[in-house]
Amino acid sequence: MKAISKFILHTILGWKIENGFPKEPKKYIVIAAPHTSWVDFPIAILTRMSEGIMVHFIGKSSLFKWPFGYFFRILGGTPVDRSKSNNMVDAVIKLFNSKEEFRLGISPEGTRKKVEKWKTGFYYIAKGANVPIVMATLDFENKTVKISEPYYPTDSLEKDFDNFKSFFKNIKGKNPELF
């Protein structure tokens, strides 16, 4: 699958990858932005597969119903019921702590729509599980997937979010007006 994914991503679709997913550490959170289109998902899956790295993801539970539920689970997805108030941060921290190797991809926007403020759950998961954050972006203008080195959150949420935002600055998503 790795060779086929590389062929599709690079040769057919014309995308390139800057850096790549880190092999070490074995556990981290990937924050991917901007998330402005359904097209982000297949490009992200092809990138992950061409890199030979499993990055799990969570998605709204409606995506995991028939006929696509089985397909999304095979790809590493877990449904989340966003209508209920539950402690997802603690649940994901426990998941990280129970695994020897685990990578989780999250969109900090939490939606494909334009948002004024990012969600902070990914940040508190990283802090609680003591894992770094890897930033990844799909730059549609240059057809480039950019991936950062692992970043360990500090004790300053403001400083860390400034760092995250600077990585994603000037990136054009599929629908740039939504970012």
PDB file of C-alpha atoms in Angstrom:
ATOM      1  CA  MET A   1       0.000   0.000   0.000  1.00  0.00           C
ATOM      2  CA  LYS A   2       2.898   2.343   0.706  1.00  0.00           C
ATOM      3  CA  ALA A   3       4.160   2.269  -2.897  1.00  0.00           C
ATOM      4  CA  ILE A   4       0.648   2.641  -4.343  1.00  0.00           C
ATOM      5  CA  SER A   5      -0.097   5.563  -2.017  1.00  0.00           C
ATOM      6  CA  LYS A   6       3.171   7.279  -2.961  1.00  0.00           C
ATOM      7  CA  PHE A   7       2.407   6.807  -6.653  1.00  0.00           C
ATOM      8  CA  ILE A   8      -1.092   8.293  -6.293  1.00  0.00           C
ATOM      9  CA  LEU A   9      -0.026  11.181  -4.049  1.00  0.00           C
ATOM     10  CA  HIS A  10       3.160  12.192  -5.848  1.00  0.00           C
ATOM     11  CA  THR A  11       2.813  11.059  -9.453  1.00  0.00           C
ATOM     12  CA  ILE A  12      -0.905  11.250 -10.158  1.00  0.00           C
ATOM     13  CA  LEU A  13      -1.928  14.106  -7.839  1.00  0.00           C
ATOM     14  CA  GLY A  14       1.407  15.989  -7.906  1.00  0.00           C
ATOM     15  CA  TRP A  15       1.804  16.524  -4.142  1.00  0.00           C
ATOM     16  CA  LYS A  16       5.143  16.587  -2.327  1.00  0.00           C
ATOM     17  CA  ILE A  17       5.968  16.145   1.362  1.00  0.00           C
ATOM     18  CA  GLU A  18       8.275  18.474   3.308  1.00  0.00           C
ATOM     19  CA  ASN A  19       9.916  16.605   6.163  1.00  0.00           C
ATOM     20  CA  GLY A  20       7.771  13.632   7.002  1.00  0.00           C
ATOM     21  CA  PHE A  21       6.128  12.122  10.023  1.00  0.00           C
ATOM     22  CA  PRO A  22       8.679  11.562  12.783  1.00  0.00           C
ATOM     23  CA  LYS A  23       9.501   7.909  13.482  1.00  0.00           C
ATOM     24  CA  GLU A  24      10.362   8.886  17.056  1.00  0.00           C
ATOM     25  CA  PRO A  25       8.823   9.394  19.499  1.00  0.00           C
ATOM     26  CA  LYS A  26       6.316   6.603  19.069  1.00  0.00           C
ATOM     27  CA  LYS A  27       3.472   8.678  20.535  1.00  0.00           C
ATOM     28  CA  TYR A  28       2.323  12.141  19.543  1.00  0.00           C
ATOM     29  CA  ILE A  29      -0.622  14.262  18.466  1.00  0.00           C
ATOM     30  CA  VAL A  30      -0.766  15.566  14.919  1.00  0.00           C
ATOM     31  CA  ILE A  31      -2.665  18.824  14.547  1.00  0.00           C
ATOM     32  CA  ALA A  32      -3.700  19.367  10.951  1.00  0.00           C
ATOM     33  CA  ALA A  33      -4.899  22.730   9.671  1.00  0.00           C
ATOM     34  CA  PRO A  34      -6.429  24.337   7.802  1.00  0.00           C
ATOM     35  CA  HIS A  35      -9.314  21.895   7.547  1.00  0.00           C
ATOM     36  CA  THR A  36     -11.528  23.529   4.925  1.00  0.00           C
ATOM     37  CA  SER A  37     -12.717  20.713   2.658  1.00  0.00           C
ATOM     38  CA  TRP A  38     -13.619  17.037   2.529  1.00  0.00           C
ATOM     39  CA  VAL A  39     -10.644  16.716   0.126  1.00  0.00           C
ATOM     40  CA  ASP A  40      -8.279  17.148   3.103  1.00  0.00           C
ATOM     41  CA  PHE A  41      -9.146  13.655   4.339  1.00  0.00           C
ATOM     42  CA  PRO A  42      -8.062  11.584   1.309  1.00  0.00           C
ATOM     43  CA  ILE A  43      -4.874  13.657   0.899  1.00  0.00           C
ATOM     44  CA  ALA A  44      -4.079  13.129   4.591  1.00  0.00           C
ATOM     45  CA  ILE A  45      -4.742   9.375   4.366  1.00  0.00           C
ATOM     46  CA  LEU A  46      -2.548   9.075   1.257  1.00  0.00           C
ATOM     47  CA  THR A  47       0.205  11.047   3.017  1.00  0.00           C
ATOM     48  CA  ARG A  48       0.044   8.840   6.092  1.00  0.00           C
ATOM     49  CA  MET A  49       0.064   5.665   4.025  1.00  0.00           C
ATOM     50  CA  SER A  50       2.904   6.833   1.762  1.00  0.00           C
ATOM     51  CA  GLU A  51       4.938   7.619   4.897  1.00  0.00           C
ATOM     52  CA  GLY A  52       4.223   4.182   6.378  1.00  0.00           C
ATOM     53  CA  ILE A  53       3.006   5.714   9.655  1.00  0.00           C
ATOM     54  CA  MET A  54      -0.348   4.992  11.292  1.00  0.00           C
ATOM     55  CA  VAL A  55      -2.038   8.170  12.483  1.00  0.00           C
ATOM     56  CA  HIS A  56      -5.435   7.461  14.025  1.00  0.00           C
ATOM     57  CA  PHE A  57      -8.229  10.004  13.915  1.00  0.00           C
ATOM     58  CA  ILE A  58     -11.540  10.825  15.537  1.00  0.00           C
ATOM     59  CA  GLY A  59     -14.601  12.040  13.678  1.00  0.00           C
ATOM     60  CA  LYS A  60     -18.230  12.875  14.267  1.00  0.00           C
ATOM     61  CA  SER A  61     -20.253   9.731  14.888  1.00  0.00           C
ATOM     62  CA  SER A  62     -22.525  10.326  11.876  1.00  0.00           C
ATOM     63  CA  LEU A  63     -19.550   9.557   9.600  1.00  0.00           C
ATOM     64  CA  PHE A  64     -19.256   6.077  11.083  1.00  0.00           C
ATOM     65  CA  LYS A  65     -22.742   4.892  10.155  1.00  0.00           C
ATOM     66  CA  TRP A  66     -23.479   2.525   7.281  1.00  0.00           C
ATOM     67  CA  PRO A  67     -22.165   2.376   4.590  1.00  0.00           C
ATOM     68  CA  PHE A  68     -18.906   4.176   5.472  1.00  0.00           C
ATOM     69  CA  GLY A  69     -18.432   3.262   9.143  1.00  0.00           C
ATOM     70  CA  TYR A  70     -16.476   0.078   8.498  1.00  0.00           C
ATOM     71  CA  PHE A  71     -14.236   1.860   5.977  1.00  0.00           C
ATOM     72  CA  PHE A  72     -13.415   4.718   8.406  1.00  0.00           C
ATOM     73  CA  ARG A  73     -12.646   2.259  11.221  1.00  0.00           C
ATOM     74  CA  ILE A  74     -10.295   0.275   8.958  1.00  0.00           C
ATOM     75  CA  LEU A  75      -8.474   3.548   8.224  1.00  0.00           C
ATOM     76  CA  GLY A  76      -7.911   4.100  11.956  1.00  0.00           C
ATOM     77  CA  GLY A  77     -10.952   6.171  12.874  1.00  0.00           C
ATOM     78  CA  THR A  78     -12.958   6.300  16.071  1.00  0.00           C
ATOM     79  CA  PRO A  79     -16.416   7.901  16.257  1.00  0.00           C
ATOM     80  CA  VAL A  80     -17.108  10.730  18.722  1.00  0.00           C
ATOM     81  CA  ASP A  81     -20.603  11.726  19.820  1.00  0.00           C
ATOM     82  CA  ARG A  82     -20.362  15.508  19.846  1.00  0.00           C
ATOM     83  CA  SER A  83     -23.955  15.920  21.093  1.00  0.00           C
ATOM     84  CA  LYS A  84     -23.026  14.579  24.542  1.00  0.00           C
ATOM     85  CA  SER A  85     -20.861  16.279  27.095  1.00  0.00           C
ATOM     86  CA  ASN A  86     -18.177  13.752  27.910  1.00  0.00           C
ATOM     87  CA  ASN A  87     -14.618  13.988  29.063  1.00  0.00           C
ATOM     88  CA  MET A  88     -12.863  13.240  25.788  1.00  0.00           C
ATOM     89  CA  VAL A  89      -9.566  14.716  26.982  1.00  0.00           C
ATOM     90  CA  ASP A  90      -9.250  12.250  29.880  1.00  0.00           C
ATOM     91  CA  ALA A  91     -10.406   9.344  27.711  1.00  0.00           C
ATOM     92  CA  VAL A  92      -7.772  10.087  25.052  1.00  0.00           C
ATOM     93  CA  ILE A  93      -5.056  10.570  27.692  1.00  0.00           C
ATOM     94  CA  LYS A  94      -5.898   7.083  29.018  1.00  0.00           C
ATOM     95  CA  LEU A  95      -5.730   5.744  25.475  1.00  0.00           C
ATOM     96  CA  PHE A  96      -2.259   7.262  24.970  1.00  0.00           C
ATOM     97  CA  ASN A  97      -1.097   5.862  28.323  1.00  0.00           C
ATOM     98  CA  SER A  98      -2.328   2.367  27.448  1.00  0.00           C
ATOM     99  CA  LYS A  99      -0.381   2.131  24.175  1.00  0.00           C
ATOM    100  CA  GLU A 100       3.290   1.660  23.369  1.00  0.00           C
ATOM    101  CA  GLU A 101       2.832   3.405  20.028  1.00  0.00           C
ATOM    102  CA  PHE A 102       0.007   5.780  19.176  1.00  0.00           C
ATOM    103  CA  ARG A 103      -0.407   8.833  16.987  1.00  0.00           C
ATOM    104  CA  LEU A 104      -3.636  10.802  16.838  1.00  0.00           C
ATOM    105  CA  GLY A 105      -4.550  13.338  14.167  1.00  0.00           C
ATOM    106  CA  ILE A 106      -6.870  16.177  15.177  1.00  0.00           C
ATOM    107  CA  SER A 107      -8.096  19.305  13.457  1.00  0.00           C
ATOM    108  CA  PRO A 108      -7.709  22.128  15.982  1.00  0.00           C
ATOM    109  CA  GLU A 109     -10.593  23.949  14.289  1.00  0.00           C
ATOM    110  CA  GLY A 110     -12.917  21.022  15.001  1.00  0.00           C
ATOM    111  CA  THR A 111     -14.817  21.648  11.755  1.00  0.00           C
ATOM    112  CA  ARG A 112     -14.385  22.608   8.113  1.00  0.00           C
ATOM    113  CA  LYS A 113     -16.222  25.883   8.703  1.00  0.00           C
ATOM    114  CA  LYS A 114     -14.451  29.140   9.515  1.00  0.00           C
ATOM    115  CA  VAL A 115     -13.851  29.518  13.248  1.00  0.00           C
ATOM    116  CA  GLU A 116     -12.588  32.444  15.287  1.00  0.00           C
ATOM    117  CA  LYS A 117     -10.864  30.301  17.894  1.00  0.00           C
ATOM    118  CA  TRP A 118      -9.250  26.871  17.882  1.00  0.00           C
ATOM    119  CA  LYS A 119     -10.358  24.179  20.289  1.00  0.00           C
ATOM    120  CA  THR A 120      -7.846  23.383  23.046  1.00  0.00           C
ATOM    121  CA  GLY A 121      -8.534  19.689  23.706  1.00  0.00           C
ATOM    122  CA  PHE A 122      -5.521  18.525  21.676  1.00  0.00           C
ATOM    123  CA  TYR A 123      -3.290  20.759  23.799  1.00  0.00           C
ATOM    124  CA  TYR A 124      -4.552  19.366  27.097  1.00  0.00           C
ATOM    125  CA  ILE A 125      -4.315  15.814  25.774  1.00  0.00           C
ATOM    126  CA  ALA A 126      -0.657  16.395  24.852  1.00  0.00           C
ATOM    127  CA  LYS A 127       0.083  17.912  28.265  1.00  0.00           C
ATOM    128  CA  GLY A 128      -1.811  15.191  30.166  1.00  0.00           C
ATOM    129  CA  ALA A 129      -0.263  12.313  28.208  1.00  0.00           C
ATOM    130  CA  ASN A 130       3.156  14.013  28.124  1.00  0.00           C
ATOM    131  CA  VAL A 131       3.407  13.666  24.350  1.00  0.00           C
ATOM    132  CA  PRO A 132       4.571  16.201  21.764  1.00  0.00           C
ATOM    133  CA  ILE A 133       2.496  17.885  19.098  1.00  0.00           C
ATOM    134  CA  VAL A 134       3.433  17.547  15.433  1.00  0.00           C
ATOM    135  CA  MET A 135       1.960  20.171  13.125  1.00  0.00           C
ATOM    136  CA  ALA A 136       0.889  19.165   9.631  1.00  0.00           C
ATOM    137  CA  THR A 137      -0.662  21.228   6.883  1.00  0.00           C
ATOM    138  CA  LEU A 138      -1.945  20.732   3.372  1.00  0.00           C
ATOM    139  CA  ASP A 139      -0.828  23.713   1.325  1.00  0.00           C
ATOM    140  CA  PHE A 140      -3.090  23.478  -1.717  1.00  0.00           C
ATOM    141  CA  GLU A 141      -1.481  26.501  -3.393  1.00  0.00           C
ATOM    142  CA  ASN A 142       1.882  24.694  -3.602  1.00  0.00           C
ATOM    143  CA  LYS A 143       0.564  21.109  -3.398  1.00  0.00           C
ATOM    144  CA  THR A 144       2.818  20.505  -0.415  1.00  0.00           C
ATOM    145  CA  VAL A 145       2.249  18.612   2.809  1.00  0.00           C
ATOM    146  CA  LYS A 146       4.360  20.306   5.483  1.00  0.00           C
ATOM    147  CA  ILE A 147       5.136  18.433   8.696  1.00  0.00           C
ATOM    148  CA  SER A 148       6.917  19.888  11.720  1.00  0.00           C
ATOM    149  CA  GLU A 149       9.315  18.386  14.184  1.00  0.00           C
ATOM    150  CA  PRO A 150       7.729  17.268  17.479  1.00  0.00           C
ATOM    151  CA  TYR A 151       6.932  20.199  19.764  1.00  0.00           C
ATOM    152  CA  TYR A 152       6.497  19.689  23.502  1.00  0.00           C
ATOM    153  CA  PRO A 153       3.993  22.122  25.008  1.00  0.00           C
ATOM    154  CA  THR A 154       5.361  24.534  27.601  1.00  0.00           C
ATOM    155  CA  ASP A 155       3.562  25.995  30.595  1.00  0.00           C
ATOM    156  CA  SER A 156       2.283  28.881  28.476  1.00  0.00           C
ATOM    157  CA  LEU A 157      -0.790  28.129  26.393  1.00  0.00           C
ATOM    158  CA  GLU A 158      -0.522  31.571  24.789  1.00  0.00           C
ATOM    159  CA  LYS A 159       3.129  31.068  23.748  1.00  0.00           C
ATOM    160  CA  ASP A 160       2.414  27.586  22.425  1.00  0.00           C
ATOM    161  CA  PHE A 161      -0.601  28.706  20.392  1.00  0.00           C
ATOM    162  CA  ASP A 162       1.443  31.568  18.946  1.00  0.00           C
ATOM    163  CA  ASN A 163       3.985  28.932  17.841  1.00  0.00           C
ATOM    164  CA  PHE A 164       1.241  26.780  16.289  1.00  0.00           C
ATOM    165  CA  LYS A 165      -0.344  29.714  14.481  1.00  0.00           C
ATOM    166  CA  SER A 166       3.027  30.816  13.060  1.00  0.00           C
ATOM    167  CA  PHE A 167       3.536  27.353  11.516  1.00  0.00           C
ATOM    168  CA  PHE A 168       0.188  27.601   9.711  1.00  0.00           C
ATOM    169  CA  LYS A 169       0.571  31.250   8.694  1.00  0.00           C
ATOM    170  CA  ASN A 170       0.202  31.927   4.952  1.00  0.00           C
ATOM    171  CA  ILE A 171      -0.989  28.391   4.204  1.00  0.00           C
ATOM    172  CA  LYS A 172      -3.734  28.145   1.606  1.00  0.00           C
ATOM    173  CA  GLY A 173      -6.246  25.389   2.260  1.00  0.00           C
ATOM    174  CA  LYS A 174      -8.566  24.039  -0.410  1.00  0.00           C
ATOM    175  CA  ASN A 175     -11.030  26.805   0.524  1.00  0.00           C
ATOM    176  CA  PRO A 176      -8.736  29.563   1.877  1.00  0.00           C
ATOM    177  CA  GLU A 177     -11.617  31.849   2.859  1.00  0.00           C
ATOM    178  CA  LEU A 178     -12.556  29.337   5.583  1.00  0.00           C
ATOM    179  CA  PHE A 179      -9.247  29.630   7.448  1.00  0.00           C
TER     180      PHE A 179
END
